[in-house]
Coordinates of C-alpha atoms in Angstrom, one line a residue:
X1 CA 0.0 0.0 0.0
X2 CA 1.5 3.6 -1.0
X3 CA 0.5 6.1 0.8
X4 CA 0.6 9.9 0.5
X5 CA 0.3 12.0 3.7
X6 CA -0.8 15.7 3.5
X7 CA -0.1 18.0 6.0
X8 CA 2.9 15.8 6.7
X9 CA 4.6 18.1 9.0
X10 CA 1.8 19.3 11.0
X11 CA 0.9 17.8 14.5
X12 CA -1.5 14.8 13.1
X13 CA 0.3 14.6 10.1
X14 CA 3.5 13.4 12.0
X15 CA 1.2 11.3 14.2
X16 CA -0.2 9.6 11.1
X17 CA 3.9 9.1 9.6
X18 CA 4.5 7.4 12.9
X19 CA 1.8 5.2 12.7
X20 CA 2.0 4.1 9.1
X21 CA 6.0 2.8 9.6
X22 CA 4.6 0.7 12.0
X23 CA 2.0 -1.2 9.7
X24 CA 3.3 -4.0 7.6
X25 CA 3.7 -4.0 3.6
X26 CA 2.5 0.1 4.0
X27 CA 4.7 2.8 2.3
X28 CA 4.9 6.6 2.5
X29 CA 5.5 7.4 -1.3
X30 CA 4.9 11.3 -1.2
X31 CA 4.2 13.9 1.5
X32 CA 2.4 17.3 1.2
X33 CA 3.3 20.3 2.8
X34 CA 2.0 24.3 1.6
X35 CA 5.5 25.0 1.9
X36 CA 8.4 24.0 -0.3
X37 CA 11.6 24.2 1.4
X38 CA 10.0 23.2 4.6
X39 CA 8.2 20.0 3.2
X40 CA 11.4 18.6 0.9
X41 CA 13.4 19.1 4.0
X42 CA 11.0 17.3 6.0
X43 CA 10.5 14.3 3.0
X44 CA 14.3 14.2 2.9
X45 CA 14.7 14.0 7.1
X46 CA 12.2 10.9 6.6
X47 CA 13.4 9.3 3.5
X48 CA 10.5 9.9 1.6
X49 CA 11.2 10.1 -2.0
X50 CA 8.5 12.5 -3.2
X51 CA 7.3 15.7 -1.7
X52 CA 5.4 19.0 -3.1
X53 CA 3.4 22.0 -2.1
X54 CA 0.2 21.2 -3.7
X55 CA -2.2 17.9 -4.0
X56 CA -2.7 17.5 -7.4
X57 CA 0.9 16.9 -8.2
X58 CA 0.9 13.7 -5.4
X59 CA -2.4 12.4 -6.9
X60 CA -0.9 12.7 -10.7
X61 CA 1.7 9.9 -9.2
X62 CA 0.6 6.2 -9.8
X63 CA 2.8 5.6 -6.7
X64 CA 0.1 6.4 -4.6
X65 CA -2.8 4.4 -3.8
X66 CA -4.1 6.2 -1.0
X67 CA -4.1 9.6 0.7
X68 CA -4.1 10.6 4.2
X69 CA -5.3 14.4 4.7
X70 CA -3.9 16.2 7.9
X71 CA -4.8 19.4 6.3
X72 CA -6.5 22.5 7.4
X73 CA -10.4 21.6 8.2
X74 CA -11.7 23.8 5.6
X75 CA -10.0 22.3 3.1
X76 CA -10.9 18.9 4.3
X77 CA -14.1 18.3 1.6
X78 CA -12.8 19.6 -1.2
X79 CA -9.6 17.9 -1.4
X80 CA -11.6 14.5 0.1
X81 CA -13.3 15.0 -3.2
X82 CA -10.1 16.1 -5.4
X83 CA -8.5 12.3 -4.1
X84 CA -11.3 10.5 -4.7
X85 CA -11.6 12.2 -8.4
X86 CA -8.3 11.0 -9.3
X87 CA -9.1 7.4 -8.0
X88 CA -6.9 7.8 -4.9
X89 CA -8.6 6.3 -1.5
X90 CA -9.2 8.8 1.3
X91 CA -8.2 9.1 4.6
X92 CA -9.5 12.5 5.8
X93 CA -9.1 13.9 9.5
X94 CA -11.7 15.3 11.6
X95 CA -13.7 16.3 10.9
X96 CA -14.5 15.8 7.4
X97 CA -15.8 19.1 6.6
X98 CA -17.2 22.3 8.5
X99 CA -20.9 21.9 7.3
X100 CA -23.3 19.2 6.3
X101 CA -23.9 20.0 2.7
X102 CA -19.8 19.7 2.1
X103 CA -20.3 16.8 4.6
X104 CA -23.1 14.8 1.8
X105 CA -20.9 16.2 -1.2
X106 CA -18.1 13.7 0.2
X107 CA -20.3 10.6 1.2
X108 CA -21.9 11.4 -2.2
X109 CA -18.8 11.1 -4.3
X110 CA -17.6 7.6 -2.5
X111 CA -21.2 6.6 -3.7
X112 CA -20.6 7.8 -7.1
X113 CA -16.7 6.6 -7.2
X114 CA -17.2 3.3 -4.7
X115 CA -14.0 4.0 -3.7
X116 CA -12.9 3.8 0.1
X117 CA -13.2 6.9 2.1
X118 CA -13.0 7.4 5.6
X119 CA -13.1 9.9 8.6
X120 CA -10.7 10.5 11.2
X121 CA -13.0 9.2 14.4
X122 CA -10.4 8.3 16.0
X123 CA -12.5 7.8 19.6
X124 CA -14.6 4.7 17.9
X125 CA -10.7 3.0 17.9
X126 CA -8.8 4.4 20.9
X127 CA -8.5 0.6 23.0
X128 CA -10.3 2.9 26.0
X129 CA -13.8 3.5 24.1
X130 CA -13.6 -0.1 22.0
X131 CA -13.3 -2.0 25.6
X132 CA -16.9 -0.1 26.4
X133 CA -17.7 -0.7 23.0
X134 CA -17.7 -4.4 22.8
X135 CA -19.5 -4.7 26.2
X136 CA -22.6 -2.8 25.0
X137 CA -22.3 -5.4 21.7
X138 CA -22.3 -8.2 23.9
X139 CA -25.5 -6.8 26.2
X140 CA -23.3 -6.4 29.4
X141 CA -22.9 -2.5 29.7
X142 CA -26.1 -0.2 29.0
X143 CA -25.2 3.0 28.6
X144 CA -27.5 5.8 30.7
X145 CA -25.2 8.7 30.2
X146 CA -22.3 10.3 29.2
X147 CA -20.5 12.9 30.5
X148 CA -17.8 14.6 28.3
X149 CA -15.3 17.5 28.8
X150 CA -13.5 18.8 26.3
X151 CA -10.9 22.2 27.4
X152 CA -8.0 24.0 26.0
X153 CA -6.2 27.2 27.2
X154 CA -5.8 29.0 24.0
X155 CA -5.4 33.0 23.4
X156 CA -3.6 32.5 19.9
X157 CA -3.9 30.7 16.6
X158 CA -1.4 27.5 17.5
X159 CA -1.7 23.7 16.5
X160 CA -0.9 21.1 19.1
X161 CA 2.6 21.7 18.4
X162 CA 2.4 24.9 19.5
X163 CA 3.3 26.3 15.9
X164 CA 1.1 29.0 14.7
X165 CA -1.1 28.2 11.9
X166 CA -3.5 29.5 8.7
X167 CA -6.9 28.1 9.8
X168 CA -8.9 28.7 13.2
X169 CA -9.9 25.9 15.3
X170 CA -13.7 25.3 16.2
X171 CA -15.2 23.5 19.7
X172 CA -18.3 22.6 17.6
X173 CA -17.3 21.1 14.0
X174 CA -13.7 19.8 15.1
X175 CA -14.1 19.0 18.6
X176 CA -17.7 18.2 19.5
X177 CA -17.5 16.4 16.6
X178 CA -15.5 13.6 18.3
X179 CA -18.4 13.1 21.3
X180 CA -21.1 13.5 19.0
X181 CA -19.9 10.6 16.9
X182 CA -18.8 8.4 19.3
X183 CA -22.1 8.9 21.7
X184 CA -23.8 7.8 18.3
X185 CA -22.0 4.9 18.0
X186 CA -21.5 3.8 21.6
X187 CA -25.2 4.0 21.6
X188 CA -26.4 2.7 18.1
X189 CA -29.1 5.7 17.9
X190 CA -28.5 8.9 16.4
X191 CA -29.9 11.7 18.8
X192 CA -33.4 12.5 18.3
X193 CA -33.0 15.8 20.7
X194 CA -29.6 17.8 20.2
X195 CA -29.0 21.7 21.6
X196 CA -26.0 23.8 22.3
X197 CA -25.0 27.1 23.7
X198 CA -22.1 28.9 23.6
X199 CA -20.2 31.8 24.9
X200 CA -18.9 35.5 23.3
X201 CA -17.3 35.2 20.6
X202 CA -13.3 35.7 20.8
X203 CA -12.7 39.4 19.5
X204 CA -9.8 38.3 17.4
X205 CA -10.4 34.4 16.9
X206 CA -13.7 35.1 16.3
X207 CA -15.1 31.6 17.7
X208 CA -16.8 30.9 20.6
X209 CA -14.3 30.0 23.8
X210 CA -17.3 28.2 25.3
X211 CA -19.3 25.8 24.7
X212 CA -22.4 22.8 26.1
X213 CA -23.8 20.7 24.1
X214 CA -26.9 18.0 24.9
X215 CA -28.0 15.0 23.1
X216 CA -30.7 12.3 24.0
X217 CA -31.1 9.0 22.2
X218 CA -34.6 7.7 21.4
X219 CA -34.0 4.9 24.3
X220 CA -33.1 7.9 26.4
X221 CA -29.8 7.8 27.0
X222 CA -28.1 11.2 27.2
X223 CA -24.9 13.3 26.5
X224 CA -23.4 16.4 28.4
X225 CA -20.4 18.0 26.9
X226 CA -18.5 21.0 27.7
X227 CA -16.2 22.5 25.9
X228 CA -13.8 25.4 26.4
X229 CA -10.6 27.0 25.2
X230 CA -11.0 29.1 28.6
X231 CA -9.5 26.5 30.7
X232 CA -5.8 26.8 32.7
X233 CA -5.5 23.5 33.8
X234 CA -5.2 19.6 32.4
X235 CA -6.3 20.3 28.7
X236 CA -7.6 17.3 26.9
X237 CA -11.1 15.6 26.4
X238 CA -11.7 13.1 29.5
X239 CA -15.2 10.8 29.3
X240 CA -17.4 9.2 31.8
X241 CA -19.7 6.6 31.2
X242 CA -22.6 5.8 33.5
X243 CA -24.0 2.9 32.9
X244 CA -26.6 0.2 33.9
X245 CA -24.0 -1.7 35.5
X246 CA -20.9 0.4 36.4
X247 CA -19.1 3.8 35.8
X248 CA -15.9 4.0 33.7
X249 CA -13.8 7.0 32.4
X250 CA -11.7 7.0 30.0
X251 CA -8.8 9.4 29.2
X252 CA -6.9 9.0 26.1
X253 CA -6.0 5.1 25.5
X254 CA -6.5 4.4 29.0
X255 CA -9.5 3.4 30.9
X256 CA -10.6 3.6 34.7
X257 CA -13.6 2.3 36.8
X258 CA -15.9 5.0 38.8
X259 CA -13.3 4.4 41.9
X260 CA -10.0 5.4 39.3
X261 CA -9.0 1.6 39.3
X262 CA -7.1 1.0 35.9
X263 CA -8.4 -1.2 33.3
X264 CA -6.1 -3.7 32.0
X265 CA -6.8 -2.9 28.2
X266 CA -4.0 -5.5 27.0
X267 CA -5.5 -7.9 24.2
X268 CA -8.3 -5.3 23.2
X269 CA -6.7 -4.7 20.0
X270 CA -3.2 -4.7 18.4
X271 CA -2.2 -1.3 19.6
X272 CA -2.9 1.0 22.4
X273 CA -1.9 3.7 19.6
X274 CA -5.3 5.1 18.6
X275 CA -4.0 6.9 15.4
X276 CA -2.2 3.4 14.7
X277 CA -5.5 1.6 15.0
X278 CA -7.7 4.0 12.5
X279 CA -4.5 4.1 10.2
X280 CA -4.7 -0.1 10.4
X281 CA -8.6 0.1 9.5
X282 CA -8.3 2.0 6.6
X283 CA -5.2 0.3 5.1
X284 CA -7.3 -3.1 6.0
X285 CA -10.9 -2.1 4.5
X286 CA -8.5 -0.8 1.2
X287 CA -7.0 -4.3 0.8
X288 CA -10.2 -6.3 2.0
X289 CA -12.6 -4.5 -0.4
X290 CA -15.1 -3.6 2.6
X291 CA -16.6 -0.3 4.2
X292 CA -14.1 0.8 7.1
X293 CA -15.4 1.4 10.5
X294 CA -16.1 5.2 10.2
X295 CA -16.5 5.5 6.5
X296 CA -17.7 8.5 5.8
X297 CA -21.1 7.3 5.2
X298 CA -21.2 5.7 8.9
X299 CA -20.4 9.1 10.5
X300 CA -23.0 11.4 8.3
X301 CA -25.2 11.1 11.1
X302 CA -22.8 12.7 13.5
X303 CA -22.5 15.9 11.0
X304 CA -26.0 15.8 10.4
X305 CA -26.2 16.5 14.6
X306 CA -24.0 19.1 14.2
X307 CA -25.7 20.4 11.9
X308 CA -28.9 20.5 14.0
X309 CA -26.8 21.8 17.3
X310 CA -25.4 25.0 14.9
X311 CA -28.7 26.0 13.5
X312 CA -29.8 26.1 17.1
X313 CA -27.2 28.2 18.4

């Protein structure tokens, strides 16, 4: 499998480079960066033998097969579309687009095209939320709530890396987009009452710094989230489950009971490297011929919510 990562140098674009040297028969033939110098150094630093400042010149390549897209969110549809239009399979980050009409122009074109494309939901794989996951399959967890917070301390335009950056970050299409999706699928149901309110507006961000959010399942199970890039403390999302028979909260890749005993996680899956596992997925549903857990058709539902939540604002 060759793979092209764009947005190579950024924070989830190194993740994803990380990740992929760690799955077997998988190759990083081209890397994308808006930046010439920066991204040939970077390609040359990694032994990757192609690198360019635009997408259509990796796409052009028949050494890629597939495309990973760490790119700026608002770019995320269009270029989802660009890969899949030059037969390449897609691999896009969260989330894949900033409104639900780009959001059904994507899952349209895999339709059209039959091609795999998927979205970065990373939660649905982190070993943490799959351990809840498979008891609720198997009828031994019911979940009655979850609670969900979600905070930052940011007062400029920086990526995780701490680098500045060209796009502005949103709590409700990038980062409620994570709970929204996985409160879905933890649940099976998509969320038949959604609402959200939100703080003033940054004066020079110009996105809200605060945010809650509610959802409520048909069945009745709900979802609290708060989000905030107000926050001087432990930044990070951190989740509790309530549930019909116990209380678990998971942080990252790790998991706890309702008393902070740790979960032993080990033979949930192959990694405890939640990037690793969504990066295994796709390169697996590519060679197997199959929808991917999180296709982009699979998480629709999730923008569709969002959707709902930001007309309500």
């Amino acid at each position: 499998m060759r793979i092209c990562v764009a947005g190579a140098y950024g924070a989830f674009g190194i993740k994803h480079l990380d990740a992929l040297a760690n799955i077997d028969e998988v190759e990083v033939t081209s890397v994308m960066g808006p930046t010439r110098a920066k991204i040939e150094a970077f390609a040359a630093e990694r032994g990757i033998g192609h690198a360019a400042d635009n997408l259509a010149d990796c796409l052009a390549r028949e050494d890629v097969d597939a495309v990973i897209l760490s790119t700026p969110t608002q770019m995320h549809a269009a270029q989802a579309i660009q890969c899949m239009e030059a037969g390449k399979h897609v691999l896009v980050e969260i989330p894949m687009a900033d409104s639900l009409a780009d959001s059904q122009a994507v899952v349209a074109k895999q339709r059209e095209t039959g091609l795999t494309a998927m979205a970065g939901q990373v939660r649905r794989f982190n070993p943490s939320h799959q351990w809840i996951h498979n008891r609720v399959m198997a009828g031994e967890l019911k979940i009655q709530q979850m609670d969900v917070q979600t905070y930052f301390f940011r007062r400029t335009n920086t990526n995780a890396k701490g680098e500045p950056r060209s796009w502005t970050d949103h709590l409700l299409w990038h980062h409620a987009c994570h709970t929204v999706d996985l409160f879905q699928y933890q649940t099976g149901e998509t969320a038949s009452e959604a609402f959200g309110l939100q703080g003033p507006l940054h004066p020079d961000l110009n996105i809200a710094m605060d945010m809650s959010i509610g959802m409520k399942t048909p069945s009745g199970a709900i979802c609290t989230l708060s989000l905030s890039f107000n926050n001087d403390g432990p930044f990070g999302t951190f989740f509790r489950y309530i549930c019909d028979n116990g209380t678990y909260l998971a942080r990252y890749d790790d998991l706890f009971d309702g008393n902070e005993n740790q979960i032993d996680l080990s033979g949930v899956t192959v990694s405890n490297n939640g990037i690793e596992l969504i990066d295994r997925e796709f390169v697996a549903a590519i060679r197997e011929g199959r929808e991917p857990n999180a296709s982009v058709a699979q998480t629709l539902p999730a923008m569709e919510t969002l959707d709902r939540i930001e007309r309500g604002l």
